[in-house]
PDB file of C-alpha atoms in Angstrom:
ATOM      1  CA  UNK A1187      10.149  -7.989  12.364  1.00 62.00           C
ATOM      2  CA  UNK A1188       6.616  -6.036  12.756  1.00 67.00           C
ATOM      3  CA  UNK A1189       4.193  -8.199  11.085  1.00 89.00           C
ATOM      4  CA  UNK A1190       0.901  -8.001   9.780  1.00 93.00           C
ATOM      5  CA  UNK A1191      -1.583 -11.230   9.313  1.00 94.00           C
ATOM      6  CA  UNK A1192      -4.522 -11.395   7.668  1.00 94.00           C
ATOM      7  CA  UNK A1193      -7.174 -14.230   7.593  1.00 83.00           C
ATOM      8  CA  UNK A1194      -6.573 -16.260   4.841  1.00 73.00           C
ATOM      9  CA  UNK A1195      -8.495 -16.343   2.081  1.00 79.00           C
ATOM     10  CA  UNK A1196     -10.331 -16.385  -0.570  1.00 92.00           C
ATOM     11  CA  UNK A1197     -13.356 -15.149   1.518  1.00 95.00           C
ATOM     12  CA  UNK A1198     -16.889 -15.672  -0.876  1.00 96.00           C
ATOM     13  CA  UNK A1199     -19.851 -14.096   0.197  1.00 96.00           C
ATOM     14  CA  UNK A1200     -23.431 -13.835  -0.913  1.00 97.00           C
ATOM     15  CA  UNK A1201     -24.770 -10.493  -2.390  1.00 97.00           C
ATOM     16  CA  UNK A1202     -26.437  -8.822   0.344  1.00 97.00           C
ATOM     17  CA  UNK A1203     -24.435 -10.501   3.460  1.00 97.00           C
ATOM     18  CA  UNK A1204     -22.037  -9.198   5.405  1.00 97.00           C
ATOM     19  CA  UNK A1205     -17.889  -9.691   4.768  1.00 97.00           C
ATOM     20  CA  UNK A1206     -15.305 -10.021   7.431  1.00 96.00           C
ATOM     21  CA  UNK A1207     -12.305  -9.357   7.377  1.00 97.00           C
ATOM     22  CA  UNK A1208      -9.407  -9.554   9.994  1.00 96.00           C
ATOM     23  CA  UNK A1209      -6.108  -8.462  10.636  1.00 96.00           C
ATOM     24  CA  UNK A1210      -3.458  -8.854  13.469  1.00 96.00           C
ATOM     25  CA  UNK A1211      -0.312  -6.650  14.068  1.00 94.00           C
ATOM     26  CA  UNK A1212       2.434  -7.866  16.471  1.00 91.00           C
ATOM     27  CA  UNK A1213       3.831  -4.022  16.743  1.00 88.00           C
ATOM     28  CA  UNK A1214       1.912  -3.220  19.864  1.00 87.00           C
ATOM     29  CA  UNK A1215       3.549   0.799  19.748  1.00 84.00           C
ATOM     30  CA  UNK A1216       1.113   0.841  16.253  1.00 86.00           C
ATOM     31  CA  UNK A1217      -1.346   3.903  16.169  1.00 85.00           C
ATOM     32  CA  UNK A1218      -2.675   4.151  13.227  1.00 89.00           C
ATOM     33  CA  UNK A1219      -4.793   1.552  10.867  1.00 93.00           C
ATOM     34  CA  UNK A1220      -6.410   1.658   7.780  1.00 94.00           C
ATOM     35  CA  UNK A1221      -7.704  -0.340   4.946  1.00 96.00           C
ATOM     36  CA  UNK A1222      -7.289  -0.457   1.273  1.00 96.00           C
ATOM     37  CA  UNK A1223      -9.288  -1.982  -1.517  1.00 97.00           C
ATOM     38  CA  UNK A1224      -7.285  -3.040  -4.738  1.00 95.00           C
ATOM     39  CA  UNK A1225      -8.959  -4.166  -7.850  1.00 95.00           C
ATOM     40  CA  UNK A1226      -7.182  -6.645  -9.831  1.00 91.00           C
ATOM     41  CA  UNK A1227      -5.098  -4.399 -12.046  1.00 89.00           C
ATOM     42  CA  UNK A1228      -5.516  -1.230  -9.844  1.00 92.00           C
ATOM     43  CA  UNK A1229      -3.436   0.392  -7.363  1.00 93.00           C
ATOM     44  CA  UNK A1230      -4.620   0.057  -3.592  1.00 94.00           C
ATOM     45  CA  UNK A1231      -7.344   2.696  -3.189  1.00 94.00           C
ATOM     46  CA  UNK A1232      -7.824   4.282   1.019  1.00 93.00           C
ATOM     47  CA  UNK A1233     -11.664   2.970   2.136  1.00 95.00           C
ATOM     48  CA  UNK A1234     -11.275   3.147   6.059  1.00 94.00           C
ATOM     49  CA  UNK A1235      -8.625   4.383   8.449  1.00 92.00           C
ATOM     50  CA  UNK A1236      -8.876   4.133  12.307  1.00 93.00           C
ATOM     51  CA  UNK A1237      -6.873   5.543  15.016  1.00 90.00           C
ATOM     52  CA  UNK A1238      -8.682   4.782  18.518  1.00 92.00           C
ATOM     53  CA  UNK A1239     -10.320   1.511  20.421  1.00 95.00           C
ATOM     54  CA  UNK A1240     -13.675   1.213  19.100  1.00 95.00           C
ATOM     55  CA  UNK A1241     -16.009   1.025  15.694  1.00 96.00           C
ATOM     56  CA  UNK A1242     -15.658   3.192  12.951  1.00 96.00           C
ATOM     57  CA  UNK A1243     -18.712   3.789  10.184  1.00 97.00           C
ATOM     58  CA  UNK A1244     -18.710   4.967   6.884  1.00 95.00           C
ATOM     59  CA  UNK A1245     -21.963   3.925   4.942  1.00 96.00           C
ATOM     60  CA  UNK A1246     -21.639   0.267   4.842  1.00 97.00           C
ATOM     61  CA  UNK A1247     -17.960   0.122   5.816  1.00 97.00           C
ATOM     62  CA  UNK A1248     -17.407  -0.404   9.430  1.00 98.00           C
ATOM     63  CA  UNK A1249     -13.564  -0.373  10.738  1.00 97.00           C
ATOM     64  CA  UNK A1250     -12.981  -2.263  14.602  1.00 97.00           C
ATOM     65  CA  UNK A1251     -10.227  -1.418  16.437  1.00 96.00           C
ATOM     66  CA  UNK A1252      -8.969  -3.637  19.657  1.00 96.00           C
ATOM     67  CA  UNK A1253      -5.057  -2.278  20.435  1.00 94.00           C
ATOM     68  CA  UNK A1254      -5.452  -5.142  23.253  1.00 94.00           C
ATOM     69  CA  UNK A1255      -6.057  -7.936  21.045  1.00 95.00           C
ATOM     70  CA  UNK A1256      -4.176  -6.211  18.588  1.00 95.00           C
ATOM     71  CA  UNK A1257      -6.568  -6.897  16.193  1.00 95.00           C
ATOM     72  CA  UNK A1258      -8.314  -4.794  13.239  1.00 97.00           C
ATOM     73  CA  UNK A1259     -11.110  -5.683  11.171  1.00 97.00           C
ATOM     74  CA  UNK A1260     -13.440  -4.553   8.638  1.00 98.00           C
ATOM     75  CA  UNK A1261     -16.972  -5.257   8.083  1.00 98.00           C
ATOM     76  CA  UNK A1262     -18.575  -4.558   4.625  1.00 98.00           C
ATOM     77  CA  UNK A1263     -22.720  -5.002   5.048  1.00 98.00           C
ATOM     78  CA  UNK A1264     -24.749  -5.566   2.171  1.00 97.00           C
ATOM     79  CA  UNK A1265     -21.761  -6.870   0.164  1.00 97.00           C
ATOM     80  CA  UNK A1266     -22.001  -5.906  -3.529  1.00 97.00           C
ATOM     81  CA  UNK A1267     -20.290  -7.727  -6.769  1.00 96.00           C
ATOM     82  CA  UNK A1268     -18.881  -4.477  -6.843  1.00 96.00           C
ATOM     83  CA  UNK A1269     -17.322  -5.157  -3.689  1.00 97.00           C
ATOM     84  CA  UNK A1270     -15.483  -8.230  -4.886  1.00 97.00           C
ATOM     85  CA  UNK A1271     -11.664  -7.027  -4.545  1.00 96.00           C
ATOM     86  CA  UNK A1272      -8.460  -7.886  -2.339  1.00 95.00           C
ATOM     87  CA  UNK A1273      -8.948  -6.022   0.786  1.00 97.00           C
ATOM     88  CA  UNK A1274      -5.181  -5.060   2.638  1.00 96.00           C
ATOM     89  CA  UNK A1275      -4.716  -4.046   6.129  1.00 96.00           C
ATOM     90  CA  UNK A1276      -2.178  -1.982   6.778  1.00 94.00           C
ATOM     91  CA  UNK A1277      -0.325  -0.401  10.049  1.00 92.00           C
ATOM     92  CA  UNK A1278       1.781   2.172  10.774  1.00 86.00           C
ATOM     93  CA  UNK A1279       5.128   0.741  12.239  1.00 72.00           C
ATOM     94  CA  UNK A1280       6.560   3.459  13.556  1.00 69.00           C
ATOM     95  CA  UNK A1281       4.409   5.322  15.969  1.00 60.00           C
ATOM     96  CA  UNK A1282       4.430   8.810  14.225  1.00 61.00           C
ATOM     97  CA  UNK A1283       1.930  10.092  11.933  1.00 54.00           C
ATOM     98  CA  UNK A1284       4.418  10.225   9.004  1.00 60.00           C
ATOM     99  CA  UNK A1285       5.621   6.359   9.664  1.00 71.00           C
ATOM    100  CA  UNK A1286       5.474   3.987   7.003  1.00 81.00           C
ATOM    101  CA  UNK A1287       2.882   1.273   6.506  1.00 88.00           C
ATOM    102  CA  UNK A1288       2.997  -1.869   6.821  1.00 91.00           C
ATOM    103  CA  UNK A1289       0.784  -4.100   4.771  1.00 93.00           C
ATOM    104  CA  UNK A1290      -0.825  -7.326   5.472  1.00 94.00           C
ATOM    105  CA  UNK A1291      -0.483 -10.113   2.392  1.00 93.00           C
ATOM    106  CA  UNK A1292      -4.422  -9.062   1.743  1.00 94.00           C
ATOM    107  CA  UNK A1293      -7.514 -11.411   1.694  1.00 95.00           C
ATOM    108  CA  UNK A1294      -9.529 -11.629  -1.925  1.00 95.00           C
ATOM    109  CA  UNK A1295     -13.152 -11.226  -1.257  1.00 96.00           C
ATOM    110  CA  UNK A1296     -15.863 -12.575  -3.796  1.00 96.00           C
ATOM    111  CA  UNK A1297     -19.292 -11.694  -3.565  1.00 97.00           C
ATOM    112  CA  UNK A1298     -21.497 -13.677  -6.117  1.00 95.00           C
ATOM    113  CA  UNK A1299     -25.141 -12.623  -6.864  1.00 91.00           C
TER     114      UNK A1299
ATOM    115  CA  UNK B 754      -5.958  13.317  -0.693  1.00 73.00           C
ATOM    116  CA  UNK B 755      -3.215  13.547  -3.489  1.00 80.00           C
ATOM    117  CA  UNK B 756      -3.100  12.714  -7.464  1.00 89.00           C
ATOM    118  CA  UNK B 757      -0.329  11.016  -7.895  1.00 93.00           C
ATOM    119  CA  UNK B 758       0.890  10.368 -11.460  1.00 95.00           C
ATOM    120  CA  UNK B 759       3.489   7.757 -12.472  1.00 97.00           C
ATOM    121  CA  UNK B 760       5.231   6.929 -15.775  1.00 96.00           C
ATOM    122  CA  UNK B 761       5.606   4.568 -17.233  1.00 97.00           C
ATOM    123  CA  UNK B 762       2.397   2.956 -16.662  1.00 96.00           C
ATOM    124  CA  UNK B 763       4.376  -0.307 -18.515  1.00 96.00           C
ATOM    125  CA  UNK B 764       7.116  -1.373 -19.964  1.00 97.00           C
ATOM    126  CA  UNK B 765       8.965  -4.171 -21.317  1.00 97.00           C
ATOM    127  CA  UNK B 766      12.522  -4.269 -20.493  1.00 95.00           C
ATOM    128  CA  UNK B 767      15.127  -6.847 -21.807  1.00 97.00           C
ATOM    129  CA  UNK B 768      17.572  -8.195 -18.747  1.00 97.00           C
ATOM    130  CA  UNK B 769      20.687  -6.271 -17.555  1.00 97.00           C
ATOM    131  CA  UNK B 770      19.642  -3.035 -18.431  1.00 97.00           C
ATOM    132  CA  UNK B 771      18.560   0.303 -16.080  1.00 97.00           C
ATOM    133  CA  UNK B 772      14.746   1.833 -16.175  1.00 97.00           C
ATOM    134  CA  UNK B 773      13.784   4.931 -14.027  1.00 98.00           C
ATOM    135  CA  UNK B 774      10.192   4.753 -12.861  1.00 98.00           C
ATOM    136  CA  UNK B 775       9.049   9.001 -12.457  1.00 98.00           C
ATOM    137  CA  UNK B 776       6.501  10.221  -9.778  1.00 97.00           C
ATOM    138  CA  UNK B 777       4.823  13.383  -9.550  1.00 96.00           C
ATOM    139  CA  UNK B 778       2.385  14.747  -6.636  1.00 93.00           C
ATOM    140  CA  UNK B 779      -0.003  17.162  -7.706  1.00 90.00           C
ATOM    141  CA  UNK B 780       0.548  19.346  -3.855  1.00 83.00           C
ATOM    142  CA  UNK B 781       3.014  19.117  -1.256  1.00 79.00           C
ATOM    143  CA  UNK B 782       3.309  16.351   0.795  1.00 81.00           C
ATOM    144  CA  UNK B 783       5.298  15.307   3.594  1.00 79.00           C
ATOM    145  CA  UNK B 784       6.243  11.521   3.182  1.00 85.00           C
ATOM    146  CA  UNK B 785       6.869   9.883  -0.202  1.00 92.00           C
ATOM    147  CA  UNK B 786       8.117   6.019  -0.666  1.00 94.00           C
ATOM    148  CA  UNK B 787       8.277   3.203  -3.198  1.00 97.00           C
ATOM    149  CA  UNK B 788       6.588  -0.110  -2.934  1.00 96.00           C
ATOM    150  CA  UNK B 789       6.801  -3.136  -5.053  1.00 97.00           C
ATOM    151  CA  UNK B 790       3.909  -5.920  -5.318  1.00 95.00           C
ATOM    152  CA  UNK B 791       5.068  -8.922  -7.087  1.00 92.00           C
ATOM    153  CA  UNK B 792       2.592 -10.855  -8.967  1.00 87.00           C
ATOM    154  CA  UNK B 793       0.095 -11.999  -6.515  1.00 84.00           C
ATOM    155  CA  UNK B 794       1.355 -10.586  -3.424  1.00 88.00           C
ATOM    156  CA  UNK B 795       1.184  -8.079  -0.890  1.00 89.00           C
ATOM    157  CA  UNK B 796       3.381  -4.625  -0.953  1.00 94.00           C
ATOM    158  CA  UNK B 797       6.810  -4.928   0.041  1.00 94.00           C
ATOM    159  CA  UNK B 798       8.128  -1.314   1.253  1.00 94.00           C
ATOM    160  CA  UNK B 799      11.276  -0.518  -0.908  1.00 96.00           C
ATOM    161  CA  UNK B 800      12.510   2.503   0.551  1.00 95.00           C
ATOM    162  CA  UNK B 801      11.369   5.757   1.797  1.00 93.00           C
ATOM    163  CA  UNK B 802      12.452   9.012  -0.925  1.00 94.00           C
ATOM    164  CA  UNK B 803      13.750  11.508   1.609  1.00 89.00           C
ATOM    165  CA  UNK B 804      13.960  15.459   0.134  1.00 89.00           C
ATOM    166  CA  UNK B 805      17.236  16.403  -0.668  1.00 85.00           C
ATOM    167  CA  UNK B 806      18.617  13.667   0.973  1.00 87.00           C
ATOM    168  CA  UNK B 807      19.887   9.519   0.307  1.00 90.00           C
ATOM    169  CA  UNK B 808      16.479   7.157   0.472  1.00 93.00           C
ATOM    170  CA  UNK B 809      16.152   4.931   3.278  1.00 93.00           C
ATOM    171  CA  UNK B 810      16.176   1.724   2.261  1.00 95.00           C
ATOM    172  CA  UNK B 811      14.005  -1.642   4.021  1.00 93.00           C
ATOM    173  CA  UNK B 812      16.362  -4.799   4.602  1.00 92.00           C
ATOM    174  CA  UNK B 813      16.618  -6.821   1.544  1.00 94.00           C
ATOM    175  CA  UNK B 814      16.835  -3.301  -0.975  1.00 96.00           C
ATOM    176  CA  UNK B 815      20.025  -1.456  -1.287  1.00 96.00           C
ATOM    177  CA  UNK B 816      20.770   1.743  -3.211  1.00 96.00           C
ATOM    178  CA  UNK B 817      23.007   0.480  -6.337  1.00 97.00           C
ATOM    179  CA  UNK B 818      19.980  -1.880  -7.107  1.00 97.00           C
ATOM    180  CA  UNK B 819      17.210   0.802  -6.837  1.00 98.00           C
ATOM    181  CA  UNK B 820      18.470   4.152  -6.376  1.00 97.00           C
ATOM    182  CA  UNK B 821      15.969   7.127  -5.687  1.00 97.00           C
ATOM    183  CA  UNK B 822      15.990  10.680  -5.958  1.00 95.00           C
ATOM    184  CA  UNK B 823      13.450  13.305  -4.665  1.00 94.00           C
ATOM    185  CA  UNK B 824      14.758  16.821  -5.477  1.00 93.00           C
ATOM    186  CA  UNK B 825      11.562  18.756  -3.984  1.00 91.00           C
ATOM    187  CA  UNK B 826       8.631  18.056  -2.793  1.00 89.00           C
ATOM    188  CA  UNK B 827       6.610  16.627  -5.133  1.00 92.00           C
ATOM    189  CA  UNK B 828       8.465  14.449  -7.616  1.00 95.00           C
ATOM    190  CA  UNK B 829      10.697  11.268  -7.319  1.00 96.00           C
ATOM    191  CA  UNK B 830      12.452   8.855  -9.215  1.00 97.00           C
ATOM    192  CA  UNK B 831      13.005   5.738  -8.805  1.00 98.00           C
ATOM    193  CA  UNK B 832      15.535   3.719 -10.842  1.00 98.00           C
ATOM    194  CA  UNK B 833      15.569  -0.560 -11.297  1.00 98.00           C
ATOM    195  CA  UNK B 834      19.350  -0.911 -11.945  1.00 98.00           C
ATOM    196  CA  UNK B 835      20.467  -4.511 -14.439  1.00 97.00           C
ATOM    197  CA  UNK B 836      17.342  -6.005 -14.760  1.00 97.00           C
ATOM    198  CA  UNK B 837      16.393  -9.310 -13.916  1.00 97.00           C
ATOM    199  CA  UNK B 838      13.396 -11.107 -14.614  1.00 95.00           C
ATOM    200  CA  UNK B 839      12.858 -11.515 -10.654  1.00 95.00           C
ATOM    201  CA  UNK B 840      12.507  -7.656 -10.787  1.00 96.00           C
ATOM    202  CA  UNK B 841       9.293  -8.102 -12.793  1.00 96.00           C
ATOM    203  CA  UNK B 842       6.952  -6.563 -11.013  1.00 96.00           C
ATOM    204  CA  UNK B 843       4.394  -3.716  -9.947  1.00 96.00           C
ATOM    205  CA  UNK B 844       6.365  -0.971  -8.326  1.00 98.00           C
ATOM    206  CA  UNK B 845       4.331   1.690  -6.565  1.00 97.00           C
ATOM    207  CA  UNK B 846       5.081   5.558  -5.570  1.00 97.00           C
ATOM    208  CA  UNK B 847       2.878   6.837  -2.715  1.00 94.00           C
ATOM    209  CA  UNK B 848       2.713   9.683  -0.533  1.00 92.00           C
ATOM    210  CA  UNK B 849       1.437  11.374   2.884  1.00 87.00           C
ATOM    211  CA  UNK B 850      -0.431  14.972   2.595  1.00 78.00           C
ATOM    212  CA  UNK B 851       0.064  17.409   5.021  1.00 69.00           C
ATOM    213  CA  UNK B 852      -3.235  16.193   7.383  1.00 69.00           C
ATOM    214  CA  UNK B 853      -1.247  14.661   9.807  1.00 61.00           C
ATOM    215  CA  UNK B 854      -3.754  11.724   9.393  1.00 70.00           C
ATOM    216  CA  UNK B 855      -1.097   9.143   7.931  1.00 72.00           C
ATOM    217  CA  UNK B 856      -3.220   8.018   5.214  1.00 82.00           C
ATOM    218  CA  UNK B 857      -0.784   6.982   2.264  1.00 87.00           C
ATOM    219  CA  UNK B 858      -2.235   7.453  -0.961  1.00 90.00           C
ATOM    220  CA  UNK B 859      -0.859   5.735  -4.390  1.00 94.00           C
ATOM    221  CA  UNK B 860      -0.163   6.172  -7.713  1.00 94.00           C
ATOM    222  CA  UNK B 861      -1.576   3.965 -10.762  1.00 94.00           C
ATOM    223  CA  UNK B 862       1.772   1.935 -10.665  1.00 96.00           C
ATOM    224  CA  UNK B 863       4.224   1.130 -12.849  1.00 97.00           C
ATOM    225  CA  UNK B 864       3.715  -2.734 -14.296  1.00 96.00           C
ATOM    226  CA  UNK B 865       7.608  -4.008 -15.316  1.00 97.00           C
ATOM    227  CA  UNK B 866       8.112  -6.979 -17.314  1.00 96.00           C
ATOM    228  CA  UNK B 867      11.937  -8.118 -17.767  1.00 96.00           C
ATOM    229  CA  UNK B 868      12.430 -10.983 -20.141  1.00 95.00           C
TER     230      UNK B 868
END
């Protein structure tokens, strides 16, 4: 069974700090990650994918990738109400580029003023 | 990316009886499959809709319960056979584009009730 774990949750964060979020995968053939934002209500909406060992930036999203540790995470800096969401890690489990994803069970984020 | 438009956004549905969920892709794409997120949880792959071809289903789903259809590229179906109220639930339609990047995209949903 390929899993994927996120940290538990809820995670609450100041406005302004920085938000963590982490994710393991046991599938250690994986290639490709990403995360997704859902508002409550909402459909999952694509914020970050990453594909290769290192940090990934995209304004105040960063993606880290550790293949490893098998370990993902996201960092959100200068965390926003707006930011306040449940944040899913998912992996492809299959190796190819038109795999399925696997999703982690998500981590709810809260970022008070 | 893709638009990916799903009807009905809602609906009621009293137990034992059939509702097909539709799915439409606004440009080709290469992958399509079904989720379902049950109230407060994470997305549970149902089954991937292969062109022209029987869905592959995950363990746990199996085709009388939720059969699929995709006859092109760009539209599926997806049908939640006698009802239950266990099959209340959000049930999702998403989709790969022809990048090559595997990013799935996803449609609005489609928020079942069964009483």
């Amino acid at each position: 069974q390929k899993e994927v774990e996120q940290n538990s949750g809820p995670l609450s964060v100041p406005e302004g700090a920085i938000a963590s979020l982490n994710c393991t995968y046991s599938d250690r053939g994986s290639q490709s990650f990403f995360w997704y934002r859902q508002y409550s209500g909402k459909s999952p909406e694509l914020i970050m994918s990453i594909y290769s060992n290192g940090d990934k930036e995209d304004g105040r999203f960063t993606a880290q990738l550790n293949k490893a540790s098998q370990y993902v995470s996201l960092l959100i800096r200068d965390s926003q109400p707006s930011d306040s969401a449940t944040y899913l890690c998912a992996v492809n489990s299959d190796g190819t580029s038109y795999g399925k994803l696997t999703f982690g069970q998500g981590t709810i984020l809260t970022v008070h003023p | 990316s893709a638009v990916i438009s799903q009807k009905p956004s809602r609906d009621i549905c009293q137990r034992g009886t059939s509702l097909t969920i539709q799915c439409q892709v606004d440009s080709q794409v290469t992958m399509m499959f079904w989720y379902r997120q049950q109230p407060g949880q994470s997305l549970t792959l149902i089954a991937t809709a292969n062109q022209g071809s029987e869905a592959t289903y995950e363990s746990g789903f199996v085709i009388d319960k939720f059969p699929i259809s995709r006859p092109n590229l760009t539209f599926s179906t997806l049908t939640v056979s006698n009802m239950s109220p266990e099959d209340s639930s959000i049930y999702l339609c998403s989709a790969k584009t022809l990048s090559n990047t595997g990013e799935l995209f996803f449609g609005e949903g489609s928020r079942l009730t069964v009483l």
